[in-house]
Coordinates of C-alpha atoms and ligand atoms in Angstrom, one line a residue:
Chain A
M456 CA -17.5 8.1 -8.8
N457 CA -20.7 6.4 -10.2
R458 CA -24.1 7.4 -8.5
F459 CA -25.4 5.2 -5.7
D460 CA -28.2 5.0 -3.4
F461 CA -27.3 6.1 0.2
L462 CA -28.8 4.1 3.1
R463 CA -28.9 5.1 6.7
P464 CA -29.9 1.8 8.7
A465 CA -30.8 2.3 12.3
S466 CA -29.5 -0.9 13.8
V467 CA -27.4 -3.9 12.8
A468 CA -30.3 -5.9 11.6
E469 CA -31.4 -3.3 9.3
A470 CA -28.0 -3.0 8.0
V471 CA -27.5 -6.7 7.2
A472 CA -30.9 -6.8 5.9
A473 CA -30.2 -3.9 3.4
A474 CA -26.9 -5.3 2.7
A475 CA -28.5 -8.6 1.1
E476 CA -29.2 -6.9 -2.1
P477 CA -26.5 -7.4 -4.6
G478 CA -24.3 -4.3 -5.5
S479 CA -24.1 -3.1 -1.7
A480 CA -21.2 -2.1 0.1
Y481 CA -20.7 -0.8 3.9
L482 CA -19.5 2.7 4.3
A483 CA -17.6 3.1 7.6
A484 CA -15.3 6.1 7.4
G485 CA -15.0 5.9 4.0
T486 CA -10.9 6.4 4.0
N487 CA -10.6 3.7 1.5
L488 CA -13.7 2.9 0.2
L489 CA -14.3 6.4 -0.8
D490 CA -10.7 6.7 -2.2
L491 CA -11.5 3.7 -4.5
M492 CA -14.9 5.1 -5.8
K493 CA -13.4 8.4 -6.9
I494 CA -11.1 6.5 -9.3
G495 CA -13.5 4.1 -10.3
A496 CA -11.9 0.8 -9.0
S497 CA -14.9 0.4 -6.8
R498 CA -18.3 0.8 -8.0
P499 CA -21.0 0.0 -5.6
E500 CA -24.7 0.5 -6.3
R501 CA -25.7 1.2 -2.8
L502 CA -23.7 2.4 0.2
I503 CA -25.1 1.4 3.7
D504 CA -23.6 4.1 6.2
I505 CA -22.7 1.8 9.2
S506 CA -20.7 4.8 11.1
R507 CA -23.6 5.7 13.3
L508 CA -24.5 2.3 13.9
P509 CA -25.6 2.1 17.9
G510 CA -23.5 -0.4 20.2
L511 CA -20.6 -0.7 17.8
D512 CA -18.0 2.0 19.4
R513 CA -17.4 0.5 22.6
I514 CA -14.2 -1.2 24.4
E515 CA -15.4 -3.8 26.7
W516 CA -13.6 -5.8 29.1
L517 CA -14.8 -9.1 29.8
A518 CA -14.3 -10.8 33.2
D519 CA -11.9 -13.6 31.9
G520 CA -9.4 -10.5 30.8
S521 CA -10.1 -10.6 27.1
V522 CA -11.2 -7.4 25.5
R523 CA -14.3 -7.1 22.8
I524 CA -13.7 -4.0 20.4
G525 CA -16.6 -2.8 18.6
A526 CA -16.4 -2.8 14.9
M527 CA -16.7 1.2 14.6
V528 CA -14.1 2.2 17.4
R529 CA -11.8 4.5 15.7
N530 CA -8.0 3.6 15.1
A531 CA -6.8 6.4 17.2
D532 CA -9.3 5.8 19.9
L533 CA -8.1 2.0 20.3
A534 CA -4.3 3.1 20.1
Y535 CA -4.5 5.5 22.8
D536 CA -6.5 3.3 24.9
A537 CA -4.6 3.2 28.1
R538 CA -5.6 -0.4 29.3
L539 CA -5.5 -1.9 25.8
A540 CA -2.1 -0.3 25.1
K541 CA -0.7 -2.0 28.3
A542 CA -2.3 -5.5 27.6
F543 CA -1.3 -5.6 23.9
P544 CA 1.2 -3.1 23.1
S545 CA 2.3 -4.1 19.8
V546 CA -1.4 -3.5 18.7
A547 CA -1.3 -0.2 19.8
E548 CA 2.1 0.3 18.0
A549 CA 1.0 -1.1 14.7
L550 CA -2.1 1.2 14.8
L551 CA 0.0 4.3 15.4
S552 CA 2.6 3.3 12.8
G553 CA -0.3 3.5 10.2
A554 CA -1.6 6.4 7.9
S555 CA -1.7 9.6 9.8
A556 CA -3.1 11.2 12.8
Q557 CA -6.1 12.5 10.8
L558 CA -6.9 9.3 9.2
R559 CA -6.5 7.1 12.4
N560 CA -9.1 9.7 13.9
A561 CA -11.7 8.5 11.1
A562 CA -10.8 5.1 10.3
T563 CA -12.5 2.3 12.3
V564 CA -11.4 -1.5 13.3
G565 CA -13.9 -3.2 10.8
G566 CA -12.5 -0.8 7.8
N567 CA -8.9 -1.6 8.6
L568 CA -9.3 -5.2 8.7
M569 CA -11.3 -4.8 5.3
Q570 CA -9.1 -2.3 3.5
R571 CA -8.4 -3.6 0.0
T572 CA -4.7 -4.0 -1.4
R573 CA -2.8 -0.7 -2.2
C574 CA -1.7 -2.6 -5.6
A575 CA -1.5 0.3 -8.4
Y576 CA -3.3 -1.9 -11.1
L577 CA -6.2 -2.4 -9.0
Q578 CA -6.7 1.1 -8.6
D579 CA -6.0 1.9 -12.6
T580 CA -8.9 1.0 -14.4
A581 CA -7.2 0.8 -17.7
S582 CA -5.0 -2.0 -16.3
A583 CA -6.0 -5.8 -16.1
C584 CA -6.6 -7.0 -12.6
N585 CA -8.2 -10.2 -11.6
R586 CA -9.4 -8.8 -8.2
R587 CA -11.2 -5.9 -10.0
V588 CA -12.2 -7.7 -13.0
P589 CA -12.3 -11.6 -12.4
G590 CA -10.3 -13.1 -15.4
S591 CA -9.0 -10.3 -16.8
G592 CA -5.2 -10.9 -15.8
C593 CA -2.8 -9.3 -13.5
D594 CA -0.7 -6.5 -14.9
A595 CA 1.2 -6.4 -11.9
L596 CA 2.8 -9.6 -12.8
Y597 CA 5.0 -7.9 -15.4
G598 CA 4.7 -4.5 -14.0
E599 CA 5.8 -2.3 -11.3
N600 CA 6.3 -4.9 -8.8
R601 CA 8.9 -4.3 -6.3
L602 CA 6.5 -4.0 -3.3
H603 CA 4.0 -7.1 -4.3
A604 CA 4.2 -10.3 -2.2
V605 CA 7.0 -12.9 -1.6
L606 CA 4.9 -15.4 -0.1
G607 CA 1.4 -17.2 -0.8
W608 CA 1.0 -15.4 -4.3
S609 CA -0.3 -17.1 -7.5
E610 CA 0.2 -16.2 -11.0
N611 CA -3.3 -14.8 -10.8
C612 CA -2.5 -12.0 -8.2
I613 CA 0.8 -10.8 -6.3
A614 CA -1.0 -8.4 -4.1
I615 CA -0.3 -8.0 -0.4
H616 CA -2.5 -6.9 2.4
P617 CA -1.5 -3.6 3.7
S618 CA -2.9 -3.3 7.3
D619 CA -0.4 -2.8 10.1
F620 CA -2.9 -3.7 12.6
C621 CA -3.7 -6.9 11.3
V622 CA -0.2 -8.0 11.9
P623 CA -0.3 -8.4 15.6
L624 CA -3.7 -9.4 15.4
V625 CA -3.1 -12.7 13.7
A626 CA -0.2 -13.4 16.0
L627 CA -2.3 -13.0 19.0
D628 CA -5.1 -15.2 17.9
A629 CA -7.9 -12.3 17.6
V630 CA -11.3 -13.4 16.5
V631 CA -13.9 -11.1 14.5
E632 CA -17.6 -11.5 15.2
V633 CA -19.6 -11.3 12.1
E634 CA -23.2 -11.3 11.6
G635 CA -24.9 -12.0 8.3
A636 CA -28.3 -13.2 6.9
D637 CA -27.8 -16.6 8.6
G638 CA -26.6 -15.0 12.0
R639 CA -24.0 -14.4 14.0
R640 CA -20.5 -16.3 13.4
E641 CA -17.1 -16.0 14.5
I642 CA -13.6 -16.0 12.3
V643 CA -10.1 -16.3 13.6
V644 CA -8.4 -13.0 11.9
D645 CA -5.9 -15.4 10.6
D646 CA -8.6 -17.1 8.5
L647 CA -10.3 -13.7 7.7
H648 CA -7.8 -12.8 4.5
R649 CA -7.5 -15.1 1.8
L650 CA -4.5 -16.3 -0.3
P651 CA -5.0 -15.5 -4.0
G652 CA -5.0 -19.1 -5.6
A653 CA -7.2 -19.2 -8.5
T654 CA -10.1 -17.0 -7.0
P655 CA -8.2 -13.6 -6.5
E656 CA -11.4 -11.6 -6.4
K657 CA -12.4 -13.7 -3.1
E658 CA -10.4 -11.3 -0.9
T659 CA -11.8 -12.4 2.5
A660 CA -13.7 -15.1 4.3
L661 CA -16.8 -12.7 4.6
A662 CA -20.0 -14.1 2.7
P663 CA -21.4 -11.1 0.5
G664 CA -23.5 -8.7 3.0
E665 CA -21.6 -10.3 6.1
L666 CA -20.9 -7.3 8.6
I667 CA -18.0 -7.5 11.0
V668 CA -19.5 -6.2 14.4
G669 CA -16.6 -6.6 16.6
L670 CA -13.3 -8.0 17.3
R671 CA -12.0 -10.0 20.2
L672 CA -8.4 -10.5 21.7
P673 CA -8.0 -13.4 24.3
A674 CA -6.5 -12.9 27.7
A675 CA -3.9 -15.2 26.9
A676 CA -2.3 -12.8 24.4
A677 CA -1.8 -10.4 27.1
A678 CA 1.0 -12.8 28.6
F679 CA 3.3 -11.2 26.1
S680 CA 2.9 -7.8 27.2
A681 CA 6.2 -7.2 28.8
N682 CA 8.3 -8.6 25.6
S683 CA 6.5 -7.3 22.4
R684 CA 7.2 -5.3 19.3
Y685 CA 5.8 -4.2 15.9
L686 CA 8.4 -3.0 13.5
K687 CA 7.7 -1.4 10.2
L688 CA 10.1 -0.6 7.2
R689 CA 8.8 2.3 5.2
E690 CA 10.3 4.3 2.5
R691 CA 10.1 7.4 4.6
T692 CA 10.0 8.1 8.0
S693 CA 5.9 8.5 8.6
Y694 CA 2.8 8.3 6.7
A695 CA 3.4 5.4 4.5
F696 CA 2.6 1.6 4.0
A697 CA 5.0 -0.8 4.9
V698 CA 7.8 -2.4 2.7
V699 CA 7.7 -5.3 5.2
S700 CA 6.8 -5.4 8.7
A701 CA 7.0 -7.7 11.5
M702 CA 5.5 -8.3 15.1
A703 CA 7.3 -10.3 17.8
A704 CA 6.1 -11.5 21.2
L705 CA 7.9 -13.5 23.6
R706 CA 7.6 -15.0 27.0
I707 CA 10.9 -15.4 28.8
E708 CA 10.9 -18.0 32.0
D709 CA 14.3 -18.6 33.5
G710 CA 16.2 -17.3 30.8
T711 CA 14.6 -19.3 28.1
I712 CA 11.9 -18.7 25.7
S713 CA 8.6 -20.5 26.8
E714 CA 6.3 -18.9 24.3
A715 CA 6.8 -16.8 21.2
R716 CA 4.5 -15.2 18.4
L717 CA 5.8 -14.0 15.3
A718 CA 3.9 -12.6 12.3
L719 CA 5.1 -10.7 9.0
G720 CA 3.3 -7.9 7.1
A721 CA 3.4 -6.5 3.5
I722 CA 4.6 -9.9 2.2
A723 CA 1.5 -11.8 1.3
A724 CA -2.1 -11.3 0.5
K725 CA -2.7 -11.8 4.4
P726 CA -0.9 -11.0 7.5
W727 CA 1.6 -14.0 7.7
R728 CA 1.9 -15.9 10.8
V729 CA 4.8 -18.2 11.3
R730 CA 4.0 -21.1 13.6
E731 CA 6.9 -23.1 12.7
A732 CA 9.5 -20.2 13.5
E733 CA 7.4 -19.7 16.8
A734 CA 8.0 -23.6 17.6
A735 CA 11.5 -23.3 16.7
L736 CA 12.1 -20.6 19.4
L737 CA 10.5 -22.9 22.4
G738 CA 12.9 -23.7 24.9
V739 CA 15.6 -21.8 23.5
T740 CA 18.2 -19.5 25.0
P741 CA 17.5 -16.2 23.4
S742 CA 20.4 -15.1 21.2
V743 CA 21.0 -13.4 17.8
E744 CA 21.9 -17.1 16.3
A745 CA 18.3 -18.5 17.8
F746 CA 16.4 -15.3 16.0
A747 CA 18.6 -15.6 12.6
R748 CA 17.4 -19.2 12.7
A749 CA 13.8 -18.3 13.2
A750 CA 13.9 -15.6 10.8
E751 CA 15.5 -18.3 8.1
I752 CA 12.4 -20.5 8.7
A753 CA 9.9 -17.8 8.4
L754 CA 11.1 -17.0 5.0
A755 CA 12.3 -20.5 3.9
E756 CA 9.3 -20.5 1.4
A757 CA 9.6 -17.0 0.0
R758 CA 10.0 -16.4 -3.5
P759 CA 10.1 -13.2 -5.5
S760 CA 6.8 -12.5 -7.5
G761 CA 9.1 -9.8 -9.6
D762 CA 11.4 -7.0 -8.6
N763 CA 11.2 -7.8 -5.2
A764 CA 13.6 -10.4 -4.1
F765 CA 15.1 -7.8 -1.9
K766 CA 12.3 -8.0 0.4
I767 CA 12.9 -11.3 1.5
E768 CA 16.2 -10.3 2.7
L769 CA 14.5 -7.2 4.4
A770 CA 11.8 -9.5 5.8
R771 CA 14.4 -11.7 7.5
R772 CA 16.3 -8.9 8.7
I773 CA 13.1 -7.1 10.3
T774 CA 12.2 -10.2 12.0
V775 CA 15.5 -10.7 14.0
R776 CA 15.5 -6.9 14.6
A777 CA 12.0 -7.3 15.9
L778 CA 12.7 -10.2 18.1
T779 CA 15.7 -8.6 19.5
L780 CA 13.8 -5.4 20.5
A781 CA 11.0 -7.7 22.0
L782 CA 13.7 -9.6 23.9
E783 CA 15.0 -6.2 25.3
G784 CA 11.3 -5.3 26.5
T785 CA 8.5 -3.5 25.6
P786 CA 9.3 0.2 25.8
A787 CA 7.6 2.0 29.0
V788 CA 6.5 4.8 26.9
M789 CA 5.5 4.6 23.3
P790 CA 8.4 5.6 21.2
A791 CA 8.1 9.0 19.4
L792 CA 8.2 7.0 16.1
P793 CA 6.2 4.1 16.5
A794 CA 7.5 1.0 15.0
S795 CA 10.0 2.8 13.4
P796 CA 13.7 1.0 13.5
F797 CA 14.9 4.5 13.5
S798 CA 13.3 5.6 16.6
T799 CA 15.7 6.3 19.2
D800 CA 14.8 7.0 23.1
P801 CA 11.8 9.2 23.8
G802 CA 12.8 12.7 23.3
A803 CA 15.8 12.1 21.0
S804 CA 15.4 13.1 17.4
H805 CA 16.1 11.5 14.0
V806 CA 16.8 14.6 12.7
A807 CA 20.7 15.7 12.9
Chain B
M1477 CA -32.3 11.1 -4.5
S1478 CA -32.0 14.2 -2.4
L1479 CA -31.0 14.4 1.4
S1480 CA -31.3 16.8 4.2
I1481 CA -28.6 16.9 7.0
S1482 CA -27.9 19.7 9.5
L1483 CA -24.5 20.5 10.4
T1484 CA -23.0 23.2 12.8
I1485 CA -20.3 24.9 10.9
N1486 CA -17.9 27.1 12.8
R1487 CA -20.6 27.6 15.6
Q1488 CA -23.5 28.3 13.2
S1489 CA -26.2 25.6 12.4
R1490 CA -26.9 25.1 8.8
T1491 CA -29.5 22.8 7.3
V1492 CA -27.9 21.1 4.0
T1493 CA -29.9 19.6 1.2
L1494 CA -27.7 17.4 -0.9
D1495 CA -29.2 16.6 -4.1
D1496 CA -26.5 13.9 -4.9
P1497 CA -25.2 12.0 -2.1
R1498 CA -21.4 11.9 -3.7
V1499 CA -20.4 15.1 -2.2
T1500 CA -17.4 14.8 0.2
L1501 CA -17.4 17.3 3.4
L1502 CA -14.5 19.3 1.3
D1503 CA -16.4 19.6 -1.9
L1504 CA -19.7 20.6 0.4
L1505 CA -17.7 23.2 2.3
R1506 CA -15.6 24.7 -0.8
E1507 CA -18.5 24.4 -3.8
H1508 CA -21.7 24.6 -2.0
L1509 CA -20.9 26.8 1.1
Y1510 CA -18.2 28.8 -0.3
L1511 CA -15.9 28.3 2.6
T1512 CA -12.8 28.0 0.3
G1513 CA -10.0 28.4 3.3
T1514 CA -10.2 24.6 3.3
K1515 CA -7.7 23.4 0.6
K1516 CA -7.9 20.5 -2.0
G1517 CA -4.5 19.0 -2.5
C1518 CA -4.8 15.5 -3.4
D1519 CA -8.4 14.7 -2.9
R1520 CA -7.0 11.0 -1.8
G1521 CA -6.1 11.6 1.8
Q1522 CA -2.6 11.7 1.0
C1523 CA -1.5 15.3 1.8
G1524 CA -3.7 17.0 4.7
A1525 CA -4.6 20.1 2.8
C1526 CA -8.5 19.4 3.5
T1527 CA -8.0 18.9 7.4
V1528 CA -11.0 20.2 9.5
L1529 CA -12.3 19.5 12.7
V1530 CA -15.4 17.2 13.0
D1531 CA -16.6 17.0 16.5
G1532 CA -13.3 18.1 17.6
R1533 CA -11.4 15.7 16.1
R1534 CA -9.0 16.5 13.0
I1535 CA -9.8 14.6 9.9
N1536 CA -9.3 14.5 6.0
S1537 CA -12.5 16.1 4.7
C1538 CA -11.9 15.0 1.2
L1539 CA -12.4 11.2 2.4
S1540 CA -15.5 12.0 4.2
L1541 CA -18.7 11.9 2.7
A1542 CA -21.0 15.0 3.5
A1543 CA -24.0 12.5 3.7
S1544 CA -22.7 10.5 6.6
L1545 CA -22.2 13.5 8.9
D1546 CA -25.6 14.6 9.8
G1547 CA -25.6 16.3 13.2
A1548 CA -21.8 16.8 13.2
E1549 CA -19.9 19.8 14.3
I1550 CA -17.5 21.2 12.0
T1551 CA -14.8 23.6 12.3
T1552 CA -13.0 25.2 9.4
I1553 CA -10.1 27.6 9.4
E1554 CA -12.5 30.2 9.0
G1555 CA -14.0 29.6 12.3
L1556 CA -10.7 29.9 14.4
A1557 CA -10.1 33.8 14.5
V1558 CA -12.5 35.9 16.9
G1559 CA -13.0 39.0 15.0
E1560 CA -9.8 40.4 14.3
A1561 CA -8.0 38.3 17.1
L1562 CA -6.2 35.5 15.3
H1563 CA -6.3 31.9 17.2
P1564 CA -2.8 31.3 19.1
V1565 CA -2.0 28.8 16.3
Q1566 CA -2.5 31.1 13.4
A1567 CA -0.3 34.0 15.1
A1568 CA 2.2 31.4 16.0
F1569 CA 2.5 30.2 12.2
I1570 CA 3.0 33.9 11.3
A1571 CA 5.5 34.6 14.2
C1572 CA 7.4 31.3 13.4
D1573 CA 7.5 31.5 9.5
G1574 CA 5.4 28.6 9.2
F1575 CA 4.9 28.7 5.6
Q1576 CA 6.0 30.0 2.2
C1577 CA 3.3 29.8 -0.5
G1578 CA 0.4 29.1 2.1
Y1579 CA -1.8 26.2 0.1
C1580 CA -1.0 23.7 2.7
T1581 CA -1.4 26.4 5.5
P1582 CA -5.2 26.0 6.4
G1583 CA -4.8 22.0 6.8
Q1584 CA -1.3 22.5 8.8
I1585 CA -2.9 24.9 11.2
M1586 CA -6.4 22.9 11.7
S1587 CA -4.1 20.0 12.1
A1588 CA -2.1 21.7 14.7
V1589 CA -5.3 22.8 16.5
G1590 CA -6.2 19.1 16.4
L1591 CA -2.9 17.8 17.6
I1592 CA -2.7 20.4 20.6
A1593 CA -6.3 19.2 21.9
E1594 CA -5.2 15.6 21.8
G1595 CA -2.5 16.5 24.1
R1596 CA -0.1 13.9 23.0
A1597 CA 3.0 15.5 21.8
G1598 CA 4.1 17.4 25.0
S1599 CA 7.3 19.6 24.2
D1600 CA 9.1 16.9 22.3
P1601 CA 9.7 18.1 18.6
E1602 CA 9.8 14.5 17.3
R1603 CA 6.4 13.7 18.5
I1604 CA 5.4 16.9 17.0
R1605 CA 6.8 16.0 13.4
E1606 CA 5.5 12.4 13.8
L1607 CA 1.9 13.6 14.9
M1608 CA 1.9 16.5 12.0
S1609 CA 3.2 13.8 9.3
G1610 CA -0.2 13.7 7.7
N1611 CA 0.1 17.5 6.5
L1612 CA 2.8 17.7 3.6
C1613 CA 4.5 21.1 2.7
R1614 CA 5.7 21.4 -1.0
C1615 CA 7.5 24.3 0.3
G1616 CA 9.2 22.5 3.1
A1617 CA 8.5 24.9 5.8
Y1618 CA 8.6 22.1 8.3
Q1619 CA 11.2 23.6 10.6
G1620 CA 8.7 26.8 11.1
I1621 CA 5.6 24.6 11.4
T1622 CA 7.0 22.6 14.2
E1623 CA 8.2 25.7 15.9
A1624 CA 4.8 27.4 15.4
V1625 CA 3.1 24.2 17.0
L1626 CA 5.6 24.1 20.0
E1627 CA 4.8 28.0 20.4
A1628 CA 1.3 27.9 20.2
Q1629 CA 1.0 25.1 22.4
K1630 CA 2.9 27.4 24.8
T1631 CA 0.8 30.2 24.5
M1632 CA -2.5 28.1 25.1
T1633 CA -1.2 26.2 28.3
A1634 CA -0.3 29.7 29.5
E1635 CA -3.7 31.1 28.9
K1636 CA -5.3 28.2 30.0
G1637 CA -3.3 28.6 33.5
R1638 CA -4.4 32.3 33.5
D1639 CA -8.1 31.5 32.9
A1640 CA -7.9 28.9 35.3
A1641 CA -6.3 31.2 38.1
Ligands
FAD482 C1 -2.9 7.9 2.4 C2 -3.1 6.6 3.3 C3 -2.3 6.3 4.0 C4 -2.6 4.9 4.7 N1 -1.8 4.2 5.3 C5 -2.0 3.3 6.1 C6 -0.7 2.4 6.8 O1 0.2 3.0 6.8 N2 -1.1 1.4 7.3 C7 -2.5 0.9 7.3 O2 -2.7 -0.5 7.8 N3 -3.6 1.4 6.7 C8 -3.1 2.5 6.1 N4 -4.2 3.3 5.3 C9 -5.4 2.6 5.3 C10 -6.5 2.9 6.4 O3 -6.1 2.1 7.5 C11 -7.6 2.5 5.9 O4 -8.1 3.5 4.7 C12 -8.9 2.2 7.2 O5 -8.3 1.7 8.1 C13 -10.1 2.1 6.6 O6 -11.0 2.3 7.6 P1 -12.5 3.0 7.0 O7 -13.3 2.9 8.4 O8 -12.4 4.3 6.6 O9 -13.0 2.0 6.2 P2 -14.0 2.1 4.8 O10 -13.3 2.9 3.6 O11 -15.2 2.9 5.1 O12 -14.1 0.7 4.2 C14 -13.1 0.0 3.8 C15 -13.8 -1.4 3.3 O13 -14.1 -2.3 4.5 C16 -15.6 -2.4 4.2 N5 -15.9 -2.4 5.7 C17 -16.1 -1.5 6.7 N6 -16.4 -1.7 7.8 C18 -16.9 -3.0 7.7 C19 -17.5 -3.7 8.7 N7 -17.7 -3.5 9.5 N8 -17.8 -5.2 8.0 C20 -17.6 -5.5 6.8 N9 -17.0 -4.7 6.0 C21 -16.6 -3.4 6.3 C22 -15.8 -1.6 3.5 O14 -17.3 -1.8 2.7 C23 -15.0 -1.2 2.5 O15 -14.9 -2.2 1.4 C24 -4.0 4.3 4.6 C25 -5.0 5.1 4.0 C26 -4.6 6.4 3.4 C27 -5.8 6.9 2.6
SF4_483 S1 -1.6 -8.1 -8.2 FE1 -3.8 -8.7 -7.5 S2 -4.6 -6.5 -7.3 FE2 -2.7 -6.3 -8.6 S3 -3.2 -6.3 -10.5 FE3 -2.6 -8.3 -10.2 S4 -4.6 -9.4 -9.6 FE4 -5.2 -7.0 -9.4
FES484 S1 -6.9 17.0 -0.3 FE1 -7.5 15.6 1.5 S2 -5.7 14.9 2.2 FE2 -5.2 16.0 0.4
FES485 S1 3.7 26.7 2.5 FE1 3.8 26.2 0.3 S2 3.1 23.9 0.5 FE2 3.4 24.5 2.8

């Protein structure tokens, strides 16, 4: 780990002012940043500790039924907030499918949104990586890339965004509140993460030094609470990142779909909302065929970036499965294995 | 740059001077305070061997910067037993054969103490396994670990009931 100066600002204004200096990085819980600093993949000169900033650790319900979540709210506290889990069950399920109980106790909302890709070549300082060293190349292109992107990638970077939490957030029109040197602004979560194009080092829409202070979920998103699921395929049952994941939410009126939301995770450099597939489900009587059609549309543009053609078919299947389970209805209690396609009824075991 | 922080560690308040802000809570405990019960496995949040309680919540001490914890209350494996009397979770790990080599055990036990305090698993072994998934055991003592958590939870609930009566 490189040497750094450690700053403990007392307010958001102080933090933002401190971050104006180049080489600064915000430290929330540190579960991603410290990890990258230990291996030299991240080398900030100044760490600005935002974990104790006052006023950022609250979940506030506004009069119109929307919710405002402070950037320092811990992933576990948000997932287990009873009102949040009732209004936005897929958000709670996605959070609980991520990392481990210990990491969720520490990890913050802002840190989860801003976490970096898990691409092994970004982490290995001996490899070429356009995100870590702009212009150096991308060793993943001809390397170990079975878990890399199948949508929205470029020859400059084929990394995926690894967050589970962000997948339902883009589907539900969540917005982040950001504070920077020029004041406060809002960014739709769908616009927060960028596709690589020719500038993969520009990972998000935040300007240098901008701080996420909060996250808002609109009241309208609660209309899906009865029929929402997040599903995540992993290489082991728990404590693993997604190979592919999907959030599906439906509103059913008189036996037809009056509104649908669909987003996929771990297939692109951003959580991937598929509005065309949502539109194709409108006014349709739900059926496996209709869901399969939506999945076809969702993955129509997909192409492998390496040894990962299997992810395209897997993403189609997880989409159909997520839509099917959303139609069955949001489970009354959180499944024992959140987001797992192998989770059975509460109390039943996946171990023979 | 030297930094002074105060911590309560296993019910004892301590002022710690960090001459380098790079030290993690894990390294502070092991290398500076000689509390070597907390183990280092991966040092990257992937194994759970370094689990301790910070303000009553289980976290990975290897991914927590000590300098950011001013004022926190830390509980490590050394802080569980009262004299010779083992904590119910420690006793249950022995009774249920919850370990083999023992390297992951302090982390498993601290994680189990955290899990029981969170109170979300009930007596469902599937939920216990899921909520203990942040602790790997290379010896594969998982069966005994799950039984130990169930057993300890039972003892602790009974003790609480008795205290309340
Ligand atoms: C072993 C392991 C397994 C994991 N598994 C999963 C998983 O399955 N699914 C999943 O989704 N995640 C997973 N994670 C990632 C985990 O969710 C993130 O590490 C965590 O959410 C980051 O939050 P933090 O508060 O620790 O952020 P930090 O590490 O403190 O910060 C992360 C980044 O965000 C920036 N940042 C933090 N807060 C703000 C803010 N308010 N405004 C602007 N920038 C900010 C920091 O500067 C830094 O660049 C895993 C992590 C580990 C170590
Ligand atoms: S895929 Fe992106 S993150 Fe990975 S090595 Fe290539 S440029 Fe770097
Ligand atoms: S040493 Fe901390 S999780 Fe492995
Ligand atoms: S007892 Fe040996 S690693 Fe768990």
